[in-house]
Coordinates of C-alpha atoms (C1' of nucleotides) in Angstrom, one line a residue:
Chain E
M1 CA 132.8 206.6 190.0
L2 CA 130.0 204.9 191.6
R3 CA 127.4 207.3 190.4
E4 CA 128.7 207.2 186.9
R5 CA 127.8 203.5 186.9
G6 CA 124.4 204.1 188.4
L7 CA 125.6 202.7 191.7
R8 CA 125.1 204.3 195.1
L9 CA 127.5 206.0 197.5
T10 CA 126.8 204.6 200.9
P11 CA 128.6 205.1 204.2
Q12 CA 129.6 201.5 204.3
R13 CA 131.3 201.7 201.0
Q14 CA 133.3 204.8 202.1
L15 CA 134.2 203.1 205.3
V16 CA 135.5 200.0 203.6
L17 CA 137.6 201.9 201.1
E18 CA 139.0 204.0 203.8
A19 CA 139.9 201.0 205.9
V20 CA 141.7 199.2 203.1
R21 CA 143.7 202.3 202.4
R22 CA 144.6 202.8 206.1
L23 CA 145.4 199.2 206.8
G24 CA 147.7 198.6 203.9
H25 CA 147.1 194.9 203.7
A26 CA 144.1 193.3 205.2
T27 CA 142.0 190.3 205.0
P28 CA 138.2 190.8 204.7
E29 CA 137.9 190.0 208.4
Q30 CA 140.5 192.6 209.4
V31 CA 138.7 195.2 207.2
H32 CA 135.5 194.2 209.0
E33 CA 137.1 194.8 212.4
A34 CA 138.4 198.1 211.4
V35 CA 135.0 199.2 210.0
V36 CA 133.1 198.0 213.0
A37 CA 135.4 199.9 215.3
N38 CA 133.9 203.1 214.0
S39 CA 130.4 202.0 213.1
P40 CA 129.2 198.9 214.8
G41 CA 126.5 197.0 213.0
V42 CA 128.2 196.8 209.6
N43 CA 127.8 193.2 208.6
I44 CA 130.7 191.2 207.2
T45 CA 128.6 190.2 204.2
T46 CA 128.7 193.9 203.2
I47 CA 132.4 193.9 203.6
Y48 CA 132.8 191.0 201.1
R49 CA 130.3 192.5 198.7
T50 CA 132.0 195.9 198.9
L51 CA 135.5 194.5 198.5
E52 CA 134.4 192.8 195.4
L53 CA 132.8 195.9 194.0
L54 CA 135.8 198.1 194.8
E55 CA 138.1 195.6 193.0
E56 CA 135.9 195.8 189.9
L57 CA 136.3 199.5 190.0
D58 CA 140.1 199.0 190.2
L59 CA 140.3 200.9 193.4
I60 CA 141.7 198.0 195.3
T61 CA 143.3 194.6 194.4
H62 CA 143.9 191.4 196.2
V63 CA 146.7 188.9 196.6
H64 CA 146.7 185.3 197.7
L65 CA 149.3 185.1 200.5
S66 CA 148.9 181.5 201.7
H67 CA 146.4 178.8 202.4
G68 CA 144.0 180.9 200.4
A69 CA 144.2 183.8 202.7
L70 CA 143.0 186.8 200.7
T71 CA 144.5 190.2 201.4
Y72 CA 143.3 193.4 199.9
H73 CA 145.2 196.6 199.4
W74 CA 144.8 200.0 197.9
A75 CA 145.4 199.7 194.1
S76 CA 147.5 202.8 193.6
E77 CA 149.8 202.1 196.4
D78 CA 153.4 201.3 195.5
Q79 CA 153.1 197.9 194.0
H80 CA 155.1 195.2 195.5
V81 CA 155.6 191.4 195.4
H82 CA 155.2 189.3 198.5
L83 CA 157.8 186.8 199.6
V84 CA 156.0 184.3 201.9
C85 CA 158.0 182.1 204.2
R86 CA 156.4 178.7 204.4
K87 CA 158.0 177.9 207.7
C88 CA 157.4 181.0 209.9
E89 CA 154.6 182.5 207.6
S90 CA 156.3 185.8 207.6
V91 CA 155.8 188.1 204.6
Q92 CA 158.5 190.2 203.1
E93 CA 157.8 192.8 200.5
L94 CA 159.8 193.2 197.3
D95 CA 160.0 195.9 194.7
V96 CA 158.2 194.9 191.5
A97 CA 161.2 196.0 189.6
E98 CA 162.8 192.8 190.5
L99 CA 160.3 190.9 188.5
R100 CA 160.4 193.1 185.4
P101 CA 162.9 190.9 183.5
L102 CA 160.8 187.8 184.1
A103 CA 157.6 189.7 183.2
A104 CA 159.1 190.8 179.9
R105 CA 160.3 187.3 179.2
L106 CA 156.9 185.7 179.8
Q107 CA 155.2 188.3 177.6
E108 CA 157.6 187.6 174.8
Q109 CA 157.9 183.9 174.9
Y110 CA 154.5 182.8 176.1
G111 CA 152.2 185.7 175.5
F112 CA 151.5 185.7 179.2
R113 CA 150.9 189.1 180.8
L114 CA 152.1 188.8 184.4
D115 CA 150.1 190.6 187.0
I116 CA 153.2 191.6 189.0
A117 CA 151.5 192.9 192.0
H118 CA 149.3 189.9 192.4
V119 CA 152.3 187.6 192.8
A120 CA 153.2 185.9 196.0
L121 CA 156.4 183.9 196.0
F122 CA 156.8 181.0 198.5
G123 CA 160.0 179.8 200.0
E124 CA 162.1 180.1 203.1
C125 CA 163.2 183.3 204.6
K126 CA 166.7 184.1 205.8
E127 CA 166.0 183.4 209.5
C128 CA 164.4 180.0 208.8
Q129 CA 167.2 178.6 206.7
Chain I
M1 CA 159.7 154.5 203.8
L2 CA 156.6 154.1 205.9
R3 CA 157.8 151.1 207.8
E4 CA 161.1 152.8 208.6
R5 CA 159.2 155.4 210.4
G6 CA 157.0 152.9 212.2
L7 CA 154.1 153.8 210.0
R8 CA 151.9 151.3 208.2
L9 CA 151.5 150.5 204.6
T10 CA 147.8 150.4 203.8
P11 CA 145.8 149.9 200.6
Q12 CA 144.5 153.5 201.0
R13 CA 147.9 155.0 201.1
Q14 CA 149.0 153.1 198.0
L15 CA 145.9 154.1 196.2
V16 CA 146.3 157.8 197.0
L17 CA 149.9 157.8 196.0
E18 CA 149.1 156.0 192.7
A19 CA 146.3 158.4 192.0
V20 CA 148.4 161.5 192.5
R21 CA 151.1 160.1 190.2
R22 CA 148.6 159.2 187.6
L23 CA 146.6 162.4 187.7
G24 CA 149.5 164.7 187.5
H25 CA 147.8 167.6 189.2
A26 CA 144.8 167.1 191.3
T27 CA 142.9 168.6 194.1
P28 CA 142.1 166.5 197.2
E29 CA 138.6 166.0 195.8
Q30 CA 139.9 164.8 192.4
V31 CA 142.2 162.4 194.2
H32 CA 139.2 161.2 196.2
E33 CA 137.2 160.6 193.0
A34 CA 140.0 158.7 191.4
V35 CA 140.5 156.5 194.4
V36 CA 136.8 155.8 195.0
A37 CA 136.5 154.7 191.3
N38 CA 138.6 151.7 192.2
S39 CA 137.7 151.1 195.7
P40 CA 134.5 152.7 196.9
G41 CA 134.2 153.4 200.5
V42 CA 137.4 155.3 201.0
N43 CA 136.6 158.4 202.9
I44 CA 137.7 161.9 201.9
T45 CA 139.1 162.4 205.4
T46 CA 141.6 159.6 204.7
I47 CA 142.5 161.4 201.4
Y48 CA 143.4 164.6 203.3
R49 CA 145.3 162.7 206.0
T50 CA 147.2 160.7 203.5
L51 CA 148.1 163.6 201.3
E52 CA 149.5 165.4 204.3
L53 CA 151.5 162.3 205.2
L54 CA 152.9 161.8 201.7
E55 CA 153.9 165.4 201.6
E56 CA 155.8 165.0 204.8
L57 CA 157.6 162.1 203.2
D58 CA 158.5 164.3 200.3
L59 CA 156.7 161.9 197.9
I60 CA 154.3 164.7 196.7
T61 CA 154.1 168.4 197.0
H62 CA 151.3 170.9 196.5
V63 CA 150.8 174.3 195.0
H64 CA 148.2 177.0 195.5
L65 CA 146.7 177.7 192.1
S66 CA 144.0 180.1 192.9
H67 CA 141.2 180.9 195.4
G68 CA 142.9 178.6 197.7
A69 CA 142.5 175.6 195.4
L70 CA 145.2 173.1 196.5
T71 CA 146.7 170.8 193.9
Y72 CA 149.0 168.0 194.7
H73 CA 151.5 166.4 192.4
W74 CA 154.2 163.8 192.3
A75 CA 157.3 165.3 193.8
S76 CA 159.9 163.9 191.5
E77 CA 158.1 164.8 188.4
D78 CA 159.7 167.4 186.3
Q79 CA 159.4 170.6 188.3
H80 CA 157.4 173.4 186.8
V81 CA 156.0 176.7 187.5
H82 CA 152.3 177.4 187.0
L83 CA 151.0 180.4 185.0
V84 CA 147.4 181.0 186.0
C85 CA 145.1 183.1 183.9
R86 CA 142.8 185.1 186.1
K87 CA 140.2 185.5 183.4
C88 CA 139.8 182.0 182.0
E89 CA 141.4 180.2 184.9
S90 CA 143.6 178.2 182.5
V91 CA 146.9 176.9 183.8
Q92 CA 150.0 176.9 181.7
E93 CA 153.2 175.2 182.7
L94 CA 156.6 176.8 182.6
D95 CA 160.0 175.3 183.0
V96 CA 161.6 176.2 186.3
A97 CA 164.7 177.2 184.5
E98 CA 162.9 180.5 183.6
L99 CA 162.9 181.4 187.3
R100 CA 166.5 180.5 188.1
P101 CA 167.8 184.1 187.6
L102 CA 165.2 185.5 189.9
A103 CA 165.8 182.7 192.4
A104 CA 169.5 183.5 192.5
R105 CA 168.8 187.1 192.9
L106 CA 166.4 186.6 195.8
Q107 CA 168.9 184.4 197.5
E108 CA 171.7 186.9 197.2
Q109 CA 169.9 190.1 197.9
Y110 CA 167.3 189.0 200.4
G111 CA 168.5 185.7 201.7
F112 CA 165.2 184.2 200.6
R113 CA 165.3 180.7 199.2
L114 CA 162.6 180.5 196.6
D115 CA 160.6 177.3 196.4
I116 CA 160.5 177.3 192.6
A117 CA 158.1 174.5 192.1
H118 CA 155.7 175.9 194.6
V119 CA 155.2 179.1 192.7
A120 CA 152.0 180.1 190.9
L121 CA 152.2 183.2 188.8
F122 CA 149.0 185.1 188.1
G123 CA 148.1 187.1 185.0
E124 CA 146.4 187.0 181.7
C125 CA 147.0 184.4 179.1
K126 CA 147.6 185.0 175.4
E127 CA 144.0 184.2 174.4
C128 CA 142.4 186.5 177.0
Q129 CA 144.4 189.6 176.1
Chain T
dT1 C1' 109.0 206.7 194.6
dT2 C1' 112.3 203.4 192.5
dG3 C1' 115.2 199.9 193.0
dC4 C1' 119.9 199.4 194.7
dC5 C1' 122.1 198.1 199.3
dT6 C1' 122.1 196.3 203.6
dG7 C1' 121.6 193.2 207.6
dC8 C1' 120.4 188.8 209.1
dA9 C1' 120.2 184.0 208.8
dA10 C1' 121.2 180.2 206.6
dA11 C1' 123.6 177.6 203.2
dC12 C1' 127.8 176.6 201.1
dC13 C1' 132.5 174.6 200.2
dC14 C1' 136.6 172.8 201.9
dT15 C1' 139.1 171.0 205.6
dT16 C1' 139.8 169.3 210.3
dT17 C1' 138.7 166.9 214.6
dG18 C1' 136.9 163.2 217.9
dC19 C1' 135.9 158.7 218.6
dA20 C1' 135.0 153.8 218.1
dT21 C1' 136.3 150.1 215.0
dA22 C1' 139.2 147.8 211.7
dG23 C1' 143.4 146.2 210.2
dT24 C1' 148.7 146.3 210.0
dC25 C1' 152.6 144.7 212.0
Chain O
dG1 C1' 147.9 141.5 220.8
dA2 C1' 149.4 146.4 220.5
dC3 C1' 148.6 150.3 218.4
dT4 C1' 148.2 152.9 214.1
dA5 C1' 144.8 154.1 210.4
dT6 C1' 140.3 154.3 208.9
dG7 C1' 135.3 155.6 208.5
dC8 C1' 131.8 158.2 210.1
dA9 C1' 129.7 162.2 211.9
dA10 C1' 130.1 166.6 213.4
dA11 C1' 132.4 170.9 213.9
dG12 C1' 135.1 174.5 212.0
dG13 C1' 136.7 178.6 209.1
dG14 C1' 135.9 181.5 205.5
dT15 C1' 132.7 182.9 201.9
dT16 C1' 128.3 183.3 199.4
dT17 C1' 123.2 183.5 198.8
dG18 C1' 118.1 184.6 199.6
dC19 C1' 115.1 187.6 201.2
dA20 C1' 112.7 191.5 203.5
dG21 C1' 113.4 196.0 204.8
dG22 C1' 116.2 200.5 204.6
dC23 C1' 118.0 204.2 202.2
dA24 C1' 120.4 206.9 198.2
dA25 C1' 119.0 209.2 194.3

DNA sequence: TTGCCTGCAAACCCTTTGCATAGTC
DNA sequence: GACTATGCAAAGGGTTTGCAGGCAA
């Protein structure tokens, strides 16, 4: 995919992609830690640039969990919605199917195409209530 | 309300509250601009501290629109959900009623109490599709 | 060899903290 | 007069940019 676009396949790019896939959900900093564990010296700047690139290629996506905390994950992984508790900060995953009715309604009524997997819903979890 | 809690009523606090109510949705920086327009010299630190305080008092709330951009708004205003277009960054408002079925379902099935007004949904708006 | 990628350092934005002073009660 | 709230300055976290050198093609 990279070469098709005239881009280059570098060790760093492979490492970042691998790390995201392995970690499941991870912030840029967590990806950095994981990459550095194998090959020290990789700069966090490269992590940011690579994450952005991989997202353009639709290999990964990101979601805003809270306070602007970005988490990236493998794009083809089972999609899910994130339920974020504002009290204990815990994150619960939810099958995207739960949002299908809403998505359909938004598309029909408002012409808005909901990016289901990009959604984070805030509230209060069972334990905190 | 402030005095009940042993807190003080200051011009700055009145100005911030007024600005939030008047602006509808505003980032801390926008609130700051609005306040400074009337009374220059009010520091942005005070804006942050006051916004936090007013939120504790349930006079205002905030929502994460994108990239960690906080926007505050008057708490008793008609509640609404935000539809954020990831392409053009536009924000559309949606009646919270649209999310009631989902909220009910989350409560029943997962014990998660959805904070409806705090939700921002990401996707692509009509124009960008 | 070409020119994209990287590492490094510094800048950047937004937000928070420490401290002395001002101002409310 | 007591003690909270403010302004100022500086630090902080996370992210982005500029630039010279390194490396894939």
